[in-house]
Structure formats: structure tokens, C-alpha cells
Coordinates of C-alpha atoms in Angstrom, one line a residue:
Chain O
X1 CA 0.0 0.0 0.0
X2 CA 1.1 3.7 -0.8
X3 CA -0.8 5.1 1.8
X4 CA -2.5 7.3 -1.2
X5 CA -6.2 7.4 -0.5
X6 CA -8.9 8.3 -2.9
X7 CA -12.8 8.7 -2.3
X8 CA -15.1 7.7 -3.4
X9 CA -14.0 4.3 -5.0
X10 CA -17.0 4.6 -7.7
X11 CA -19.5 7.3 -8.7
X12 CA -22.4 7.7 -11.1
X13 CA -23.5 11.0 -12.5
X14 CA -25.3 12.2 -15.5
X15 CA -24.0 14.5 -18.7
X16 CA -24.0 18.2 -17.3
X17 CA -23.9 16.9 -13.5
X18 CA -20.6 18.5 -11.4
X19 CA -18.1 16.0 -9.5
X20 CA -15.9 16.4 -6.8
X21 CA -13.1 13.9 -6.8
X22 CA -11.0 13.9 -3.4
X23 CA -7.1 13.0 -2.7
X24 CA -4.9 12.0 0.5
X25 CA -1.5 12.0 0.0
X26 CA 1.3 10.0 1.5
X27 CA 2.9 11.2 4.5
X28 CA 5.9 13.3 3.8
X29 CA 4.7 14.6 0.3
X30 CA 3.8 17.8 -1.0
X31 CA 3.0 17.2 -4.9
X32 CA -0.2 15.6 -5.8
X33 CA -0.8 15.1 -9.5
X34 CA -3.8 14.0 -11.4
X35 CA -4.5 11.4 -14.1
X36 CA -6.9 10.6 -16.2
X37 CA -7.4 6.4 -17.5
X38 CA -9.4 5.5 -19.9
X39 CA -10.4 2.0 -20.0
X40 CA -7.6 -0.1 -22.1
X41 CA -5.1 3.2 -22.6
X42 CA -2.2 4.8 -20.1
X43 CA -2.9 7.7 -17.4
X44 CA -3.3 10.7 -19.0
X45 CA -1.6 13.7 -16.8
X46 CA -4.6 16.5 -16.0
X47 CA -2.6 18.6 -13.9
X48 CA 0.0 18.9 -10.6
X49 CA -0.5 21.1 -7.3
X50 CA 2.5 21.1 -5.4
X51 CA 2.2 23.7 -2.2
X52 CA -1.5 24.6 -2.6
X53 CA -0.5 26.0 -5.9
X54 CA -1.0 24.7 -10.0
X55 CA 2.3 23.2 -11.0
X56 CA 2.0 22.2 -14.8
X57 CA -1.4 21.2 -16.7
X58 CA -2.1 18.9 -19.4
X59 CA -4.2 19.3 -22.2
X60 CA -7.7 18.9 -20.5
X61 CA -10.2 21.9 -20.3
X62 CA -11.0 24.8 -17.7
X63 CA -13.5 22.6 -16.9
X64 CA -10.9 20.3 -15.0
X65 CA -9.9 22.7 -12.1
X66 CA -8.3 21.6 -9.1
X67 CA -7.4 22.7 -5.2
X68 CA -4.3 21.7 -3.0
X69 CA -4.9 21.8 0.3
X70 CA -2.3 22.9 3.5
X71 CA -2.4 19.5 4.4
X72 CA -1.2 18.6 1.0
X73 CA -4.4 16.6 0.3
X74 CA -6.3 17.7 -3.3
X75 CA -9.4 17.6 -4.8
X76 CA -10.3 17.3 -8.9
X77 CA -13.4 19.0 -9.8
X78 CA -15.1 18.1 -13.3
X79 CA -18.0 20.2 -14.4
X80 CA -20.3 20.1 -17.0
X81 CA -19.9 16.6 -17.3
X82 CA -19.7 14.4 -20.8
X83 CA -19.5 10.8 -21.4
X84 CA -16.1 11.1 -22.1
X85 CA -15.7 11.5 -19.2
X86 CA -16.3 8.1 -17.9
X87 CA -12.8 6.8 -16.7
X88 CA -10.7 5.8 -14.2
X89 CA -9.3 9.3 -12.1
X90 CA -6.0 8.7 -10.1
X91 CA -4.0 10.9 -8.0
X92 CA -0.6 10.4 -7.2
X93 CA 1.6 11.8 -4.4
X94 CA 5.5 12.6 -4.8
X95 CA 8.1 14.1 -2.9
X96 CA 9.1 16.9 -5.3
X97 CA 6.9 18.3 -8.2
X98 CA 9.7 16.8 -11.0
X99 CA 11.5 13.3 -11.8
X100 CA 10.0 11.9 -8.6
X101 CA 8.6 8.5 -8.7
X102 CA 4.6 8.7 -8.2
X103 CA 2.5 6.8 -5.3
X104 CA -0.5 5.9 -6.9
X105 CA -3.7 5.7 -5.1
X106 CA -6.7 3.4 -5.6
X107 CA -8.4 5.3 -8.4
X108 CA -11.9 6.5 -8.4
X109 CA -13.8 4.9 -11.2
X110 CA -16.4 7.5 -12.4
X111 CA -19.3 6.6 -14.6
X112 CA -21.3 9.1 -16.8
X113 CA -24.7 8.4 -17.6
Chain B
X1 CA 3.4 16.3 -29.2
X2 CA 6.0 14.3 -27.5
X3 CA 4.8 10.5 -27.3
X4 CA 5.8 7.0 -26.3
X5 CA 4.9 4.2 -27.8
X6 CA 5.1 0.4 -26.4
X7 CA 5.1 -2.7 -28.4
X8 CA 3.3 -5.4 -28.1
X9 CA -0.2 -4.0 -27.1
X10 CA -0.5 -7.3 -25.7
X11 CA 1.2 -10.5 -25.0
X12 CA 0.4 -13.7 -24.5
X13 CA 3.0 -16.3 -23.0
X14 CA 3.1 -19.7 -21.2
X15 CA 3.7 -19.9 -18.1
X16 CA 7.6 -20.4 -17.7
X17 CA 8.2 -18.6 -20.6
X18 CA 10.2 -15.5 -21.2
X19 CA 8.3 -11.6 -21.8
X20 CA 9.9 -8.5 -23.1
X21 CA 8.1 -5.0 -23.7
X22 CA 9.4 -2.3 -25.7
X23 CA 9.5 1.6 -25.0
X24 CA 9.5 4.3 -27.3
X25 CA 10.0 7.8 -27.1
X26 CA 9.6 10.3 -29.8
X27 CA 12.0 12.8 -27.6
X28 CA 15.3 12.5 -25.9
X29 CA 14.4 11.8 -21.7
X30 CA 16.2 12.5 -18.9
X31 CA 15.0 9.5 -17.0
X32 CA 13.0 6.5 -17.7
X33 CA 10.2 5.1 -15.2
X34 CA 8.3 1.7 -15.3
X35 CA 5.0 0.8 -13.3
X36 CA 3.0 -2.3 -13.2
X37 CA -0.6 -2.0 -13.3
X38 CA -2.8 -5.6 -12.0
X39 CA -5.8 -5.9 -13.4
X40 CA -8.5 -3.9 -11.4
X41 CA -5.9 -2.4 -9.7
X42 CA -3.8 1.3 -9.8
X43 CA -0.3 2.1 -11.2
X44 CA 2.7 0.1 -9.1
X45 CA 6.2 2.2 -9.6
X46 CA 9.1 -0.3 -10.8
X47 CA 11.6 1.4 -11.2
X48 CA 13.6 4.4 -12.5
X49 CA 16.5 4.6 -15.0
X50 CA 18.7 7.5 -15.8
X51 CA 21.9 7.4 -17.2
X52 CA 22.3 6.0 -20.9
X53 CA 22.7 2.4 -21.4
X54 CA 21.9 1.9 -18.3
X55 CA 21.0 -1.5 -17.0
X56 CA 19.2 -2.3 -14.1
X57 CA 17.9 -6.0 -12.4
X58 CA 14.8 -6.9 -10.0
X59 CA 15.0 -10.7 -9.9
X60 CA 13.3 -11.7 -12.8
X61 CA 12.5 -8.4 -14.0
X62 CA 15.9 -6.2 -16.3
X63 CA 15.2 -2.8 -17.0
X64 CA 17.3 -1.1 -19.7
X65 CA 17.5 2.6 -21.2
X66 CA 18.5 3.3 -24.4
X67 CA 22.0 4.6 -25.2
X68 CA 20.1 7.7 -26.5
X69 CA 17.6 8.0 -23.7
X70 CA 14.9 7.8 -26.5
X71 CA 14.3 3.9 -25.9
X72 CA 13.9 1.3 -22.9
X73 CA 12.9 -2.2 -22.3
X74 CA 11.3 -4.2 -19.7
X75 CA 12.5 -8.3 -19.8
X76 CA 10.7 -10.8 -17.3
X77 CA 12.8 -14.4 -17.5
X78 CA 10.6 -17.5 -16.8
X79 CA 7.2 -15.7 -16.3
X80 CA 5.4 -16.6 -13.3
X81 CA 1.5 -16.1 -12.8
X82 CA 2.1 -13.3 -10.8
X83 CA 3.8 -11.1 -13.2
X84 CA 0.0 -10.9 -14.9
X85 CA -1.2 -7.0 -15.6
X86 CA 0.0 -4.3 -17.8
X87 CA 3.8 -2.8 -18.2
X88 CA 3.8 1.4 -18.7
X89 CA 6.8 3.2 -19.2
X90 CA 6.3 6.6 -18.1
X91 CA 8.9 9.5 -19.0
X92 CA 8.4 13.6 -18.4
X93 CA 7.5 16.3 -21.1
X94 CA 9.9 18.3 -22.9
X95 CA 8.0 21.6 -21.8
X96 CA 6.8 20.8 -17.8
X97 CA 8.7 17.5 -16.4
X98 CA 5.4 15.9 -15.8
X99 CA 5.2 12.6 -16.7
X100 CA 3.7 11.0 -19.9
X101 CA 2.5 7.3 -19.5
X102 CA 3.3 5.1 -22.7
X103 CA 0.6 3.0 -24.1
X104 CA 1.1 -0.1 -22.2
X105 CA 1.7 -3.5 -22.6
X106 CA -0.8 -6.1 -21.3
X107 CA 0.9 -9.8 -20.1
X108 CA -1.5 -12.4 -19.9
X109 CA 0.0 -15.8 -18.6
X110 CA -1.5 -19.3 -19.8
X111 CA -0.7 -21.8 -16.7

């Protein structure tokens, strides 16, 4: 175990519908990033927070925002939700924002409807 | 963009037998790193590889990256049931260090 947490573990919402996706990182680290798996492909990078702040962004839209807490923990907000959406979300916790191996947690699997 | 490709999308192998994965890189990386993913299950970190031709062993497992940091490979010897899931090689962007995750490789094992 990583001691990476995620909640919740699975979640169904419908097109247009908001989500909040939440992240506990392992002791010690201050970087949490955000990835995106679709079923049969690789995790796709969203975006980084490392101390409370936006650290680097992939190529998702504003729609994908995020928020690093001062306990390091994070949350992934999706509006306006499509069925594209539907996908595996991880977050992963490292000790430094670059070159730094990433703790995976458990993944929420989100469904959209 | 800057991608990485792996080869084969999937494998299939006997039990016993030997299992190599191939990574890609369109771009020159400054480090190489592997994860394991079990089905159902999140991304496992390997292992990490920086310098060129660099060679590194987990029991079964060898990791090598390319002598121009644009290439690595991922050899199990005498695959076990265990070693079942999918392979990513995972290097950072050119423009922000994050990583980018290659396609994968998915190892199936028939007892």
C-alpha cells in the first residue's frame, strides 16, 4: 500500500452533472498530480498542485480545475460533465513536483450516464 | 506532441516462458520510469532509470534505457502467474517534467 487514498471508490452522475473527486497524499509529500485512465489506454496527466499551488497542466479543459490543500491533500473538480468523461481518475503523491517517482492511489472509477 | 509508444499491445505467453516489452520515445528523456498495473488495480512504480545504457535487475525483472535516452525495455525471464497486468513506461515532457505514461503492454499468462 502507498498510503494514497482516494474517495469515493466509484461514482455515477449524468451528462452536465458537477463532480468532486477527493485525494490523501502519503505522509511526507507535497506534490499531488492527477491522471486521467481511460479504459484499455495509459494515465493521462490533468494537472500537478505542489504547495497549494497549480504546478504544470495537461491538455484537458477549464472545466478540469483543481485545489491543494495545506495539508497537501487535493481535490479534482469536473463540471459540466460528458461521457467522455467516464474513466478511471488517479492521483498520485510525490516528494518533489519533477522526476519523482509517483504513489499511486486506488483510483476512483467515475461513470457518466 | 512528444509520445511513447510500447510494443506489443498485448502478450500472451506460457507460463515459464520468457516476456519482453518495448518503449519508445519520440524525444530525448532524462529518466525513464516503469509501473506495473494488476488488473483492477492502480499504477505500481518499478523502477527508474537514468543514465544512458543503463542496466538495471529486479529478480526476474531487467530494465534497460537506451543509449540515447529515447528507448527502454522491460524483460521478465521464466514468467510466473504473478507477473500478470499491464507494463507502462512513463517519462516527463519536454516543456513541464510531468510525466507522460506510454501505451502499455498487457501480459496475460497461460498456466
Amino acid at each position: 500500500e502507498t498510503g494514497v487514498t482516494q474517495s469515493p471508490t466509484h461514482l455515477i452522475k449524468t451528462r452536465g452533472q458537477q463532480v468532486t473527486l477527493r485525494c490523501s497524499s502519503q505522509s511526507g509529500h507535497n506534490t499531488v498530480s492527477w491522471y486521467q485512465q481511460a479504459l484499455g489506454q495509459g494515465p493521462q496527466f490533468i494537472f500537478q498542485y505542489y504547495r497549494e499551488e497549480e504546478n504544470g497542466r495537461g491538455n484537458f479543459p477549464p472545466r478540469f480545475s483543481g485545489l491543494q490543500f495545506p495539508n497537501y491533500s487535493s481535490e479534482l473538480n469536473v463540471n459540466a460533465l460528458e461521457l467522455d468523461d467516464s474513466a478511471l481518475y488517479l492521483c498520485a503523491s510525490s516528494r518533489r513536483p519533477e522526476r519523482d517517482t509517483q504513489y499511486f492511489g486506488p483510483g476512483t472509477r467515475l461513470t457518466v450516464l | 506532441g512528444q509520445q511513447v509508444m510500447q510494443i506489443p499491445q498485448y502478450q500472451h505467453v506460457q507460463e515459464g516462458e520468457d516476456f519482453t516489452t518495448y518503449c519508445n520515445s519520440s524525444t530525448t528523456l532524462s529518466n525513464i520510469q516503469w509501473y506495473k498495473q494488476r488488473p483492477g488495480g492502480h499504477p505500481v512504480f518499478l523502477i527508474q532509470l537514468v543514465k544512458s545504457g543503463e542496466v538495471k535487475k529486479q529478480k526476474r525483472l531487467t530494465f534497460q534505457f537506451g543509449e540515447a535516452k529515447k528507448n527502454s525495455s522491460l524483460h521478465i525471464t521464466a514468467t510466473q502467474t504473478t507477473d500478470v497486468g499491464t507494463y507502462f513506461c512513463a517519462g516527463p515532457r519536454l516543456e513541464n517534467e510531468k510525466l507522460t505514461f506510454g501505451t502499455g503492454t498487457r501480459l496475460t499468462i497461460i498456466p
